[in-house]
């Protein structure tokens, strides 16, 4: 065993060892110079504690599902961070330009006051300073000409745009440019050393649509720069300022969630009732005065109306009394045989009586003419009943010739003898009493319903009219062959009530009750009806 094996390793290498390591490193670099330096993930089984961070950790592949961390291979899925932070700008003296935030989006010629020196007043210049001198006439004339041409151009454009027929724009004057080509010689430019170029503005078609889209929405410009705020140096807060900035707790008369005991003077101070003064609007006084005046006017109007009505009633009463007085006087005068002042002699009264007689006779003649124009059958009736009294007409059963304004009602509708039982047979629905009364049981109806009238023209029946009148063919008393001779009818058609005896049978069944058995005859009737129902 050598001595070097027992000695510790040297801390510093010798010159020979350093040169050997350098040669070895150079050989390694030469051997790997042709191969691209590439960092690859560790193989399977050796990835414990390894987390892919950079793009080289993924290689050309995707993420590693066995490593449970957020992975973004090839920067897929990573949110791009956009920042509106400005780059730090420095002025000529090397200080940071903090006013770059205020100048963002503004024009370069925009005047923005953002420094303390901008607030300092300008120094007073002398009267003969160059900045305070007035411009000479040439500068004024040149500036005036430029302004006039610019204004003329704008006005002409506005006028041309407003006209319905637009003329072509005027062309600018031609410009002549001397051109000297760089290649000189007989072979170039036809042997010419210089050329003169005439430049003319291209004619613009007035009907040509716009070539560029001018309806694009441009973002709104930046707002006006903020006003400069010059901060004074910070000072220490005093006790007085602290008390002034102290906000007292809320004292409410409605809410006290903490349940504090708040004295009444504090509540009144918080309410602010003592600080408020009661102000009454003058419109209340105007309203009260207007109401008072309206009430007074209304009372006056009502009183005046009442007086007018009272006067009118008094006048009417006086007129009535005067009229009654005149009538009484006329009655007394007539009783005494004295002519009244209103009568102008006996001629007027006699003329009035003659007029009344003429009127009555005119009505009689009109009545006679109406009777003569009437039908022959009606004429005889009218002439026969003309002189009859009302009592005779009532005794004869004639209708009342006078027309009344009262509504006529059918007396058969007033069933005073029967109540709700009428039409329902006392609540019995099983009884069939539709034909309980004869149809039109009048005396004249039964004798005239099947006979022709006497006034019918004989031509309708030819020569057989007399034989038809003598023949009793349509009489209701004439019987058919095989009919019952015992019964006599009063009308044209009669029906027997309950021909099968069902009502009588039902009454007997109700009287005997359900316990008693029916008789043999009833049972035979029931069997007969049951057989009949089965056959049907």
mmCIF file of C-alpha atoms in Angstrom, residues 66-421:
data_model
loop_
_atom_site.group_PDB
_atom_site.id
_atom_site.type_symbol
_atom_site.label_atom_id
_atom_site.label_comp_id
_atom_site.label_asym_id
_atom_site.label_seq_id
_atom_site.Cartn_x
_atom_site.Cartn_y
_atom_site.Cartn_z
ATOM 1 C CA UNK A 66 -48.258 10.408 -14.345
ATOM 2 C CA UNK A 67 -46.940 13.765 -13.080
ATOM 3 C CA UNK A 68 -49.847 15.609 -11.485
ATOM 4 C CA UNK A 69 -48.905 19.211 -12.095
ATOM 5 C CA UNK A 70 -50.067 21.835 -14.577
ATOM 6 C CA UNK A 71 -48.133 21.209 -17.804
ATOM 7 C CA UNK A 72 -48.053 23.297 -20.994
ATOM 8 C CA UNK A 73 -46.228 21.381 -23.740
ATOM 9 C CA UNK A 74 -45.337 23.634 -26.677
ATOM 10 C CA UNK A 75 -47.032 26.471 -24.729
ATOM 11 C CA UNK A 76 -50.444 24.949 -25.445
ATOM 12 C CA UNK A 77 -53.171 26.084 -23.047
ATOM 13 C CA UNK A 78 -51.080 28.735 -21.361
ATOM 14 C CA UNK A 79 -52.868 32.077 -21.089
ATOM 15 C CA UNK A 80 -51.009 34.895 -22.720
ATOM 16 C CA UNK A 81 -50.473 37.711 -20.319
ATOM 17 C CA UNK A 82 -51.109 41.108 -21.842
ATOM 18 C CA UNK A 83 -49.937 44.119 -19.964
ATOM 19 C CA UNK A 84 -50.552 47.780 -20.611
ATOM 20 C CA UNK A 85 -47.512 48.808 -18.677
ATOM 21 C CA UNK A 86 -45.374 51.383 -20.402
ATOM 22 C CA UNK A 87 -41.691 51.055 -20.888
ATOM 23 C CA UNK A 88 -39.574 53.186 -18.625
ATOM 24 C CA UNK A 89 -38.519 56.368 -20.415
ATOM 25 C CA UNK A 90 -35.708 58.638 -19.360
ATOM 26 C CA UNK A 91 -35.187 62.293 -20.216
ATOM 27 C CA UNK A 92 -31.908 63.967 -21.243
ATOM 28 C CA UNK A 93 -30.759 64.281 -17.640
ATOM 29 C CA UNK A 94 -31.335 60.590 -16.921
ATOM 30 C CA UNK A 95 -34.473 61.077 -14.796
ATOM 31 C CA UNK A 96 -37.520 58.876 -15.288
ATOM 32 C CA UNK A 97 -40.291 60.579 -17.287
ATOM 33 C CA UNK A 98 -43.360 59.929 -15.179
ATOM 34 C CA UNK A 99 -45.564 62.075 -17.407
ATOM 35 C CA UNK A 100 -45.453 59.378 -20.119
ATOM 36 C CA UNK A 101 -48.707 57.995 -18.657
ATOM 37 C CA UNK A 102 -50.447 61.323 -19.197
ATOM 38 C CA UNK A 103 -49.040 61.617 -22.719
ATOM 39 C CA UNK A 104 -50.180 58.143 -23.779
ATOM 40 C CA UNK A 105 -52.427 58.420 -26.861
ATOM 41 C CA UNK A 106 -51.998 62.180 -27.101
ATOM 42 C CA UNK A 107 -50.340 64.019 -29.962
ATOM 43 C CA UNK A 108 -46.697 64.902 -29.750
ATOM 44 C CA UNK A 109 -47.543 68.611 -30.018
ATOM 45 C CA UNK A 110 -50.128 68.463 -27.221
ATOM 46 C CA UNK A 111 -49.250 70.748 -24.372
ATOM 47 C CA UNK A 112 -49.559 68.855 -21.101
ATOM 48 C CA UNK A 113 -48.603 70.443 -17.825
ATOM 49 C CA UNK A 114 -47.237 67.683 -15.631
ATOM 50 C CA UNK A 115 -44.209 69.199 -13.932
ATOM 51 C CA UNK A 116 -43.686 71.746 -11.251
ATOM 52 C CA UNK A 117 -41.780 73.935 -13.653
ATOM 53 C CA UNK A 118 -44.916 74.186 -15.853
ATOM 54 C CA UNK A 119 -46.664 76.080 -13.076
ATOM 55 C CA UNK A 120 -43.914 78.663 -12.668
ATOM 56 C CA UNK A 121 -44.621 82.038 -14.301
ATOM 57 C CA UNK A 122 -42.646 82.933 -17.374
ATOM 58 C CA UNK A 123 -39.920 85.432 -16.940
ATOM 59 C CA UNK A 124 -40.729 88.946 -18.056
ATOM 60 C CA UNK A 125 -39.071 89.723 -21.359
ATOM 61 C CA UNK A 126 -37.951 93.095 -22.620
ATOM 62 C CA UNK A 127 -39.867 95.112 -25.153
ATOM 63 C CA UNK A 128 -37.298 94.640 -27.877
ATOM 64 C CA UNK A 129 -37.237 90.843 -27.546
ATOM 65 C CA UNK A 130 -37.543 88.850 -30.737
ATOM 66 C CA UNK A 131 -40.550 86.821 -29.490
ATOM 67 C CA UNK A 132 -42.603 89.951 -28.787
ATOM 68 C CA UNK A 133 -42.068 91.643 -32.161
ATOM 69 C CA UNK A 134 -45.004 91.949 -34.603
ATOM 70 C CA UNK A 135 -44.693 90.129 -37.943
ATOM 71 C CA UNK A 136 -43.940 92.231 -41.036
ATOM 72 C CA UNK A 137 -46.343 92.772 -43.923
ATOM 73 C CA UNK A 138 -44.949 89.975 -46.106
ATOM 74 C CA UNK A 139 -45.563 87.341 -43.443
ATOM 75 C CA UNK A 140 -49.043 88.696 -42.809
ATOM 76 C CA UNK A 141 -49.841 88.685 -46.552
ATOM 77 C CA UNK A 142 -48.528 85.137 -47.010
ATOM 78 C CA UNK A 143 -50.474 83.831 -44.035
ATOM 79 C CA UNK A 144 -53.625 85.606 -45.228
ATOM 80 C CA UNK A 145 -53.301 84.064 -48.682
ATOM 81 C CA UNK A 146 -52.871 80.577 -47.229
ATOM 82 C CA UNK A 147 -55.921 81.035 -45.012
ATOM 83 C CA UNK A 148 -58.038 82.355 -47.905
ATOM 84 C CA UNK A 149 -57.095 79.475 -50.201
ATOM 85 C CA UNK A 150 -57.831 76.914 -47.515
ATOM 86 C CA UNK A 151 -61.227 78.463 -46.787
ATOM 87 C CA UNK A 152 -62.072 78.677 -50.501
ATOM 88 C CA UNK A 153 -61.207 75.023 -50.943
ATOM 89 C CA UNK A 154 -63.486 73.965 -48.076
ATOM 90 C CA UNK A 155 -66.359 76.180 -49.266
ATOM 91 C CA UNK A 156 -66.096 74.952 -52.856
ATOM 92 C CA UNK A 157 -66.114 71.343 -51.713
ATOM 93 C CA UNK A 158 -69.233 71.952 -49.607
ATOM 94 C CA UNK A 159 -71.025 73.711 -52.476
ATOM 95 C CA UNK A 160 -70.083 71.023 -54.995
ATOM 96 C CA UNK A 161 -71.269 68.261 -52.678
ATOM 97 C CA UNK A 162 -74.627 70.012 -52.140
ATOM 98 C CA UNK A 163 -75.337 70.547 -55.842
ATOM 99 C CA UNK A 164 -77.476 67.891 -57.614
ATOM 100 C CA UNK A 165 -75.255 67.848 -60.716
ATOM 101 C CA UNK A 166 -71.652 67.829 -59.709
ATOM 102 C CA UNK A 167 -69.038 69.095 -62.109
ATOM 103 C CA UNK A 168 -65.568 67.649 -62.338
ATOM 104 C CA UNK A 169 -62.965 69.106 -59.996
ATOM 105 C CA UNK A 170 -60.544 71.591 -61.413
ATOM 106 C CA UNK A 171 -57.129 70.220 -62.124
ATOM 107 C CA UNK A 172 -54.022 71.666 -60.650
ATOM 108 C CA UNK A 173 -51.695 73.459 -63.102
ATOM 109 C CA UNK A 174 -49.135 71.332 -64.895
ATOM 110 C CA UNK A 175 -45.638 71.070 -63.457
ATOM 111 C CA UNK A 176 -42.468 70.816 -65.554
ATOM 112 C CA UNK A 177 -39.556 68.836 -64.126
ATOM 113 C CA UNK A 178 -36.051 68.761 -65.635
ATOM 114 C CA UNK A 179 -34.630 65.246 -65.525
ATOM 115 C CA UNK A 180 -30.986 64.314 -66.080
ATOM 116 C CA UNK A 181 -30.475 60.539 -66.443
ATOM 117 C CA UNK A 182 -27.475 58.927 -64.777
ATOM 118 C CA UNK A 183 -26.597 56.880 -67.856
ATOM 119 C CA UNK A 184 -25.216 59.183 -70.512
ATOM 120 C CA UNK A 185 -24.370 58.129 -74.015
ATOM 121 C CA UNK A 186 -25.621 57.637 -77.540
ATOM 122 C CA UNK A 187 -27.229 54.321 -76.656
ATOM 123 C CA UNK A 188 -29.292 55.754 -73.830
ATOM 124 C CA UNK A 189 -32.281 58.213 -73.948
ATOM 125 C CA UNK A 190 -31.937 58.694 -77.719
ATOM 126 C CA UNK A 191 -28.666 60.483 -77.142
ATOM 127 C CA UNK A 192 -30.267 63.258 -75.050
ATOM 128 C CA UNK A 193 -28.458 64.436 -71.947
ATOM 129 C CA UNK A 194 -31.541 65.912 -70.235
ATOM 130 C CA UNK A 195 -35.290 65.526 -70.479
ATOM 131 C CA UNK A 196 -38.180 67.753 -69.413
ATOM 132 C CA UNK A 197 -41.108 65.903 -67.804
ATOM 133 C CA UNK A 198 -44.589 67.499 -67.806
ATOM 134 C CA UNK A 199 -46.525 66.274 -64.748
ATOM 135 C CA UNK A 200 -50.337 66.677 -64.951
ATOM 136 C CA UNK A 201 -52.892 65.702 -62.296
ATOM 137 C CA UNK A 202 -55.041 62.784 -63.362
ATOM 138 C CA UNK A 203 -58.650 63.606 -64.167
ATOM 139 C CA UNK A 204 -60.999 62.237 -61.500
ATOM 140 C CA UNK A 205 -64.335 60.733 -62.461
ATOM 141 C CA UNK A 206 -67.089 62.411 -60.398
ATOM 142 C CA UNK A 207 -69.346 59.332 -60.657
ATOM 143 C CA UNK A 208 -66.684 56.929 -59.456
ATOM 144 C CA UNK A 209 -67.571 55.292 -56.126
ATOM 145 C CA UNK A 210 -65.147 55.738 -53.239
ATOM 146 C CA UNK A 211 -62.154 53.441 -53.445
ATOM 147 C CA UNK A 212 -61.628 53.108 -49.722
ATOM 148 C CA UNK A 213 -64.019 52.257 -46.929
ATOM 149 C CA UNK A 214 -64.652 55.389 -44.947
ATOM 150 C CA UNK A 215 -67.259 53.969 -42.588
ATOM 151 C CA UNK A 216 -64.819 52.187 -40.360
ATOM 152 C CA UNK A 217 -65.310 52.807 -36.689
ATOM 153 C CA UNK A 218 -62.266 54.458 -35.233
ATOM 154 C CA UNK A 219 -61.612 54.087 -31.550
ATOM 155 C CA UNK A 220 -62.402 57.095 -29.467
ATOM 156 C CA UNK A 221 -59.527 59.406 -28.776
ATOM 157 C CA UNK A 222 -57.947 59.731 -25.376
ATOM 158 C CA UNK A 223 -59.610 62.063 -22.916
ATOM 159 C CA UNK A 224 -58.189 65.361 -21.924
ATOM 160 C CA UNK A 225 -55.116 65.033 -19.756
ATOM 161 C CA UNK A 226 -55.677 65.298 -16.042
ATOM 162 C CA UNK A 227 -54.944 68.498 -14.206
ATOM 163 C CA UNK A 228 -51.609 68.538 -12.461
ATOM 164 C CA UNK A 229 -51.819 67.774 -8.758
ATOM 165 C CA UNK A 230 -48.885 69.082 -6.782
ATOM 166 C CA UNK A 231 -48.519 67.200 -3.520
ATOM 167 C CA UNK A 232 -47.178 69.015 -0.537
ATOM 168 C CA UNK A 233 -44.724 67.159 1.685
ATOM 169 C CA UNK A 234 -46.325 64.802 4.184
ATOM 170 C CA UNK A 235 -46.855 66.199 7.666
ATOM 171 C CA UNK A 236 -47.537 64.482 10.930
ATOM 172 C CA UNK A 237 -51.216 64.234 11.937
ATOM 173 C CA UNK A 238 -52.064 66.373 14.963
ATOM 174 C CA UNK A 239 -54.554 65.512 17.689
ATOM 175 C CA UNK A 240 -56.939 68.258 16.541
ATOM 176 C CA UNK A 241 -57.037 66.918 12.983
ATOM 177 C CA UNK A 242 -57.624 63.417 14.296
ATOM 178 C CA UNK A 243 -60.624 64.635 16.305
ATOM 179 C CA UNK A 244 -61.952 66.527 13.303
ATOM 180 C CA UNK A 245 -61.711 63.424 11.116
ATOM 181 C CA UNK A 246 -63.376 61.192 13.704
ATOM 182 C CA UNK A 247 -66.791 60.041 12.481
ATOM 183 C CA UNK A 248 -69.307 59.670 15.340
ATOM 184 C CA UNK A 249 -71.379 56.492 15.559
ATOM 185 C CA UNK A 250 -74.852 56.516 14.042
ATOM 186 C CA UNK A 251 -77.623 57.392 16.506
ATOM 187 C CA UNK A 252 -80.990 56.325 15.138
ATOM 188 C CA UNK A 253 -84.422 56.603 16.691
ATOM 189 C CA UNK A 254 -85.570 53.446 14.890
ATOM 190 C CA UNK A 255 -82.644 51.006 14.838
ATOM 191 C CA UNK A 256 -80.390 50.094 17.750
ATOM 192 C CA UNK A 257 -79.048 46.630 16.978
ATOM 193 C CA UNK A 258 -76.358 46.751 19.656
ATOM 194 C CA UNK A 259 -78.830 47.818 22.327
ATOM 195 C CA UNK A 260 -76.899 50.862 23.444
ATOM 196 C CA UNK A 261 -78.387 53.231 26.001
ATOM 197 C CA UNK A 262 -78.561 56.517 24.123
ATOM 198 C CA UNK A 263 -79.594 59.579 26.115
ATOM 199 C CA UNK A 264 -82.520 61.686 24.971
ATOM 200 C CA UNK A 265 -80.473 64.784 24.254
ATOM 201 C CA UNK A 266 -78.334 62.758 21.840
ATOM 202 C CA UNK A 267 -81.431 61.387 20.158
ATOM 203 C CA UNK A 268 -82.898 64.867 19.744
ATOM 204 C CA UNK A 269 -79.587 66.152 18.428
ATOM 205 C CA UNK A 270 -79.444 63.269 15.941
ATOM 206 C CA UNK A 271 -83.012 63.927 14.895
ATOM 207 C CA UNK A 272 -82.210 67.572 14.267
ATOM 208 C CA UNK A 273 -85.624 68.864 15.337
ATOM 209 C CA UNK A 274 -84.179 71.776 17.211
ATOM 210 C CA UNK A 275 -82.237 72.907 14.138
ATOM 211 C CA UNK A 276 -85.256 72.888 11.860
ATOM 212 C CA UNK A 277 -87.546 75.871 11.569
ATOM 213 C CA UNK A 278 -91.162 75.451 10.534
ATOM 214 C CA UNK A 279 -91.803 77.071 7.173
ATOM 215 C CA UNK A 280 -95.400 77.375 6.003
ATOM 216 C CA UNK A 281 -95.827 77.834 2.322
ATOM 217 C CA UNK A 282 -97.702 80.953 1.270
ATOM 218 C CA UNK A 283 -99.795 78.846 -1.071
ATOM 219 C CA UNK A 284 -101.712 77.559 1.971
ATOM 220 C CA UNK A 285 -102.882 81.106 2.713
ATOM 221 C CA UNK A 286 -103.814 81.588 -0.947
ATOM 222 C CA UNK A 287 -105.760 78.314 -0.947
ATOM 223 C CA UNK A 288 -107.626 79.210 2.240
ATOM 224 C CA UNK A 289 -108.507 82.627 0.885
ATOM 225 C CA UNK A 290 -109.665 81.147 -2.433
ATOM 226 C CA UNK A 291 -111.848 78.603 -0.622
ATOM 227 C CA UNK A 292 -113.367 81.334 1.554
ATOM 228 C CA UNK A 293 -114.148 83.491 -1.488
ATOM 229 C CA UNK A 294 -115.621 80.510 -3.383
ATOM 230 C CA UNK A 295 -117.807 79.619 -0.386
ATOM 231 C CA UNK A 296 -119.056 83.187 -0.107
ATOM 232 C CA UNK A 297 -119.797 83.401 -3.821
ATOM 233 C CA UNK A 298 -121.617 80.061 -3.729
ATOM 234 C CA UNK A 299 -123.737 81.182 -0.787
ATOM 235 C CA UNK A 300 -124.593 84.430 -2.560
ATOM 236 C CA UNK A 301 -125.523 82.535 -5.734
ATOM 237 C CA UNK A 302 -127.716 80.086 -3.796
ATOM 238 C CA UNK A 303 -129.442 82.923 -1.945
ATOM 239 C CA UNK A 304 -130.025 84.860 -5.189
ATOM 240 C CA UNK A 305 -131.410 81.741 -6.884
ATOM 241 C CA UNK A 306 -133.724 81.123 -3.950
ATOM 242 C CA UNK A 307 -134.997 84.712 -4.109
ATOM 243 C CA UNK A 308 -135.614 84.435 -7.868
ATOM 244 C CA UNK A 309 -137.516 81.166 -7.417
ATOM 245 C CA UNK A 310 -139.511 82.683 -4.588
ATOM 246 C CA UNK A 311 -140.436 85.670 -6.757
ATOM 247 C CA UNK A 312 -141.417 83.393 -9.668
ATOM 248 C CA UNK A 313 -143.585 81.261 -7.347
ATOM 249 C CA UNK A 314 -145.226 84.411 -5.976
ATOM 250 C CA UNK A 315 -145.973 85.649 -9.505
ATOM 251 C CA UNK A 316 -147.455 82.295 -10.506
ATOM 252 C CA UNK A 317 -149.593 82.274 -7.377
ATOM 253 C CA UNK A 318 -150.822 85.770 -8.137
ATOM 254 C CA UNK A 319 -151.616 84.767 -11.751
ATOM 255 C CA UNK A 320 -153.623 81.763 -10.563
ATOM 256 C CA UNK A 321 -155.521 83.848 -8.036
ATOM 257 C CA UNK A 322 -156.253 86.457 -10.712
ATOM 258 C CA UNK A 323 -157.486 83.755 -13.074
ATOM 259 C CA UNK A 324 -159.710 82.217 -10.406
ATOM 260 C CA UNK A 325 -161.013 85.657 -9.562
ATOM 261 C CA UNK A 326 -161.863 86.284 -13.224
ATOM 262 C CA UNK A 327 -163.598 82.915 -13.551
ATOM 263 C CA UNK A 328 -165.636 83.574 -10.432
ATOM 264 C CA UNK A 329 -166.560 86.982 -11.741
ATOM 265 C CA UNK A 330 -167.588 85.508 -15.100
ATOM 266 C CA UNK A 331 -169.686 82.860 -13.352
ATOM 267 C CA UNK A 332 -171.410 85.513 -11.246
ATOM 268 C CA UNK A 333 -172.032 87.663 -14.324
ATOM 269 C CA UNK A 334 -173.470 84.716 -16.291
ATOM 270 C CA UNK A 335 -175.718 83.820 -13.357
ATOM 271 C CA UNK A 336 -176.893 87.409 -13.151
ATOM 272 C CA UNK A 337 -177.369 87.607 -16.950
ATOM 273 C CA UNK A 338 -174.757 90.278 -17.470
ATOM 274 C CA UNK A 339 -172.537 90.046 -20.540
ATOM 275 C CA UNK A 340 -168.854 89.949 -19.783
ATOM 276 C CA UNK A 341 -166.408 92.339 -21.286
ATOM 277 C CA UNK A 342 -164.664 89.455 -23.013
ATOM 278 C CA UNK A 343 -167.739 88.617 -25.143
ATOM 279 C CA UNK A 344 -168.069 90.884 -28.140
ATOM 280 C CA UNK A 345 -171.788 90.410 -28.487
ATOM 281 C CA UNK A 346 -173.962 87.428 -29.316
ATOM 282 C CA UNK A 347 -172.684 87.102 -32.820
ATOM 283 C CA UNK A 348 -169.370 85.553 -31.742
ATOM 284 C CA UNK A 349 -171.042 82.961 -29.509
ATOM 285 C CA UNK A 350 -173.514 82.038 -32.231
ATOM 286 C CA UNK A 351 -170.696 81.720 -34.768
ATOM 287 C CA UNK A 352 -168.823 79.448 -32.378
ATOM 288 C CA UNK A 353 -171.877 77.220 -31.937
ATOM 289 C CA UNK A 354 -172.372 77.025 -35.712
ATOM 290 C CA UNK A 355 -168.715 76.001 -36.138
ATOM 291 C CA UNK A 356 -169.115 73.222 -33.577
ATOM 292 C CA UNK A 357 -172.226 71.953 -35.362
ATOM 293 C CA UNK A 358 -170.399 72.029 -38.708
ATOM 294 C CA UNK A 359 -167.506 70.051 -37.180
ATOM 295 C CA UNK A 360 -169.809 67.354 -35.779
ATOM 296 C CA UNK A 361 -171.641 67.001 -39.077
ATOM 297 C CA UNK A 362 -168.323 66.772 -40.937
ATOM 298 C CA UNK A 363 -167.288 63.901 -38.683
ATOM 299 C CA UNK A 364 -170.605 62.148 -39.301
ATOM 300 C CA UNK A 365 -170.228 62.459 -43.068
ATOM 301 C CA UNK A 366 -166.680 61.078 -42.865
ATOM 302 C CA UNK A 367 -167.988 58.150 -40.816
ATOM 303 C CA UNK A 368 -170.699 57.416 -43.361
ATOM 304 C CA UNK A 369 -168.196 57.503 -46.210
ATOM 305 C CA UNK A 370 -165.968 55.024 -44.377
ATOM 306 C CA UNK A 371 -168.952 52.723 -43.830
ATOM 307 C CA UNK A 372 -169.948 52.896 -47.501
ATOM 308 C CA UNK A 373 -166.406 52.023 -48.559
ATOM 309 C CA UNK A 374 -166.303 49.013 -46.249
ATOM 310 C CA UNK A 375 -167.100 45.409 -47.285
ATOM 311 C CA UNK A 376 -170.771 44.389 -47.534
ATOM 312 C CA UNK A 377 -170.650 42.019 -44.518
ATOM 313 C CA UNK A 378 -168.875 44.557 -42.362
ATOM 314 C CA UNK A 379 -171.197 47.337 -43.549
ATOM 315 C CA UNK A 380 -174.280 45.532 -42.218
ATOM 316 C CA UNK A 381 -172.598 44.913 -38.863
ATOM 317 C CA UNK A 382 -171.465 48.524 -38.570
ATOM 318 C CA UNK A 383 -174.895 49.864 -39.457
ATOM 319 C CA UNK A 384 -176.620 47.387 -37.131
ATOM 320 C CA UNK A 385 -174.357 48.134 -34.133
ATOM 321 C CA UNK A 386 -174.160 51.843 -34.840
ATOM 322 C CA UNK A 387 -176.993 53.011 -32.605
ATOM 323 C CA UNK A 388 -176.519 50.425 -29.853
ATOM 324 C CA UNK A 389 -175.676 51.556 -26.349
ATOM 325 C CA UNK A 390 -172.639 50.310 -24.447
ATOM 326 C CA UNK A 391 -174.849 48.367 -22.042
ATOM 327 C CA UNK A 392 -176.538 46.596 -24.982
ATOM 328 C CA UNK A 393 -173.116 45.722 -26.459
ATOM 329 C CA UNK A 394 -172.051 44.309 -23.106
ATOM 330 C CA UNK A 395 -175.270 42.303 -22.819
ATOM 331 C CA UNK A 396 -174.800 40.951 -26.338
ATOM 332 C CA UNK A 397 -171.176 40.017 -25.586
ATOM 333 C CA UNK A 398 -169.717 42.345 -28.195
ATOM 334 C CA UNK A 399 -166.096 43.399 -27.827
ATOM 335 C CA UNK A 400 -165.270 46.860 -26.584
ATOM 336 C CA UNK A 401 -164.856 49.078 -29.685
ATOM 337 C CA UNK A 402 -162.837 51.611 -27.792
ATOM 338 C CA UNK A 403 -159.086 51.217 -28.059
ATOM 339 C CA UNK A 404 -157.306 51.332 -24.733
ATOM 340 C CA UNK A 405 -153.675 52.101 -24.173
ATOM 341 C CA UNK A 406 -153.410 49.349 -21.584
ATOM 342 C CA UNK A 407 -151.649 46.110 -22.543
ATOM 343 C CA UNK A 408 -153.974 43.192 -23.268
ATOM 344 C CA UNK A 409 -153.244 39.908 -21.524
ATOM 345 C CA UNK A 410 -154.621 36.437 -22.073
ATOM 346 C CA UNK A 411 -156.777 35.600 -19.047
ATOM 347 C CA UNK A 412 -155.967 31.914 -19.408
ATOM 348 C CA UNK A 413 -152.407 32.644 -18.296
ATOM 349 C CA UNK A 414 -153.620 33.733 -14.877
ATOM 350 C CA UNK A 415 -154.119 30.339 -13.192
ATOM 351 C CA UNK A 416 -155.331 31.621 -9.869
ATOM 352 C CA UNK A 417 -157.054 28.382 -8.868
ATOM 353 C CA UNK A 418 -153.901 26.297 -9.440
ATOM 354 C CA UNK A 419 -150.380 27.017 -8.321
ATOM 355 C CA UNK A 420 -147.202 25.159 -9.237
ATOM 356 C CA UNK A 421 -149.221 21.957 -9.676
#
